[in-house]
Short mmCIF file of C-alpha atoms in Angstrom, two decimals:
data_model
loop_
_atom_site.label_atom_id
_atom_site.label_comp_id
_atom_site.label_asym_id
_atom_site.label_seq_id
_atom_site.Cartn_x
_atom_site.Cartn_y
_atom_site.Cartn_z
CA MET A 1 159.02 54.08 64.02
CA ALA A 2 161.59 53.15 66.63
CA VAL A 3 160.74 53.75 70.55
CA ALA A 4 163.45 55.70 71.95
CA ASP A 5 165.58 54.07 75.08
CA THR A 6 165.14 56.29 78.12
CA ARG A 7 166.49 53.55 80.68
CA HIS A 8 169.90 55.60 80.59
CA GLU A 9 168.13 58.99 80.84
CA ASP A 10 166.09 57.29 84.00
CA ALA A 11 169.22 56.25 85.81
CA ALA A 12 170.90 59.65 85.32
CA HIS A 13 168.04 60.87 87.50
CA LYS A 14 167.31 58.31 89.61
CA THR A 15 167.60 59.49 93.48
CA VAL A 16 168.12 57.09 96.52
CA ARG A 17 167.61 57.43 100.06
CA VAL A 18 171.19 57.76 102.30
CA ILE A 19 171.99 57.53 105.82
CA VAL A 20 174.28 60.71 107.17
CA ASP A 21 175.08 60.57 110.75
CA GLU A 22 172.25 57.99 111.59
CA GLU A 23 169.45 60.13 109.80
CA LEU A 24 167.77 59.40 106.87
CA VAL A 25 168.39 61.81 103.79
CA SER A 26 165.85 61.28 101.04
CA GLY A 27 166.28 62.72 97.36
CA VAL A 28 169.65 62.08 96.83
CA PRO A 29 170.49 61.96 92.97
CA GLN A 30 172.81 58.52 92.68
CA HIS A 31 174.98 60.22 90.66
CA THR A 32 175.93 63.31 93.06
CA THR A 33 178.88 64.70 94.61
CA PRO A 34 179.81 64.52 98.79
CA ASN A 35 178.97 68.34 99.20
CA GLU A 36 175.60 67.69 98.12
CA ILE A 37 174.93 64.88 100.51
CA LEU A 38 175.84 67.04 103.03
CA ARG A 39 174.10 70.00 101.71
CA LEU A 40 170.73 67.47 101.29
CA ALA A 41 171.67 66.80 104.88
CA GLY A 42 171.25 70.09 106.23
CA ILE A 43 175.31 69.98 106.88
CA ASP A 44 177.54 72.95 105.54
CA PRO A 45 179.92 71.65 103.55
CA ALA A 46 182.29 74.64 104.64
CA ASP A 47 183.50 73.07 107.42
CA HIS A 48 182.40 69.45 107.37
CA TYR A 49 183.57 66.47 104.99
CA LEU A 50 182.03 63.25 104.34
CA VAL A 51 182.79 59.85 104.96
CA ARG A 52 181.58 56.79 103.28
CA VAL A 53 181.15 53.86 106.02
CA ASN A 54 180.99 50.14 104.66
CA GLY A 55 181.25 47.97 107.46
CA ARG A 56 185.02 48.46 109.03
CA HIS A 57 185.73 50.24 105.64
CA ARG A 58 186.03 54.08 105.85
CA GLU A 59 186.26 56.31 102.28
CA SER A 60 187.19 59.86 103.29
CA TYR A 61 186.04 62.59 100.62
CA LYS A 62 188.47 65.00 102.23
CA ASP A 63 189.71 67.82 100.14
CA GLU A 64 186.97 65.83 97.40
CA GLY A 65 183.71 67.53 98.17
CA ASP A 66 182.93 68.13 94.41
CA LYS A 67 184.18 64.53 93.39
CA ASP A 68 181.52 62.81 91.32
CA ILE A 69 180.41 59.66 93.40
CA THR A 70 177.65 56.91 92.80
CA VAL A 71 175.49 56.20 95.83
CA HIS A 72 173.30 53.56 96.68
CA GLU A 73 169.83 53.21 98.79
CA ARG A 74 170.58 53.15 102.29
CA GLU A 75 174.38 53.38 101.82
CA LYS A 76 175.93 55.04 105.47
CA PHE A 77 178.24 58.17 105.59
CA VAL A 78 179.27 60.29 108.42
CA SER A 79 180.23 64.03 108.70
CA VAL A 80 183.58 64.97 109.92
CA PHE A 81 183.28 68.77 111.61
CA THR A 82 186.59 70.72 110.07
CA GLY A 83 185.91 73.81 111.93
CA SER A 84 187.49 75.26 115.11
CA THR A 85 185.75 74.44 118.21
CA PRO A 86 185.45 77.39 120.76
CA THR A 87 187.41 77.29 124.29
CA SER A 88 186.37 78.58 127.46
#
């Protein structure tokens, strides 16, 4: 009897920790979307978008919140507010 290879299945369900706005966010699926990362960080994707930070390089997911992306352990992101700010 052959033993099933579950490595691919395990990789599909792997979770990592990422940093969003300098806060550690645990339980992020390695294969996810920018909007899901925002939600896991407690940020509303309706008025924010995510930017991946890698040194000086920035990768914006503006208008691409449902794009499938792969994230890695302790990868850094920042959220950008797109809503209106009240004036006084």
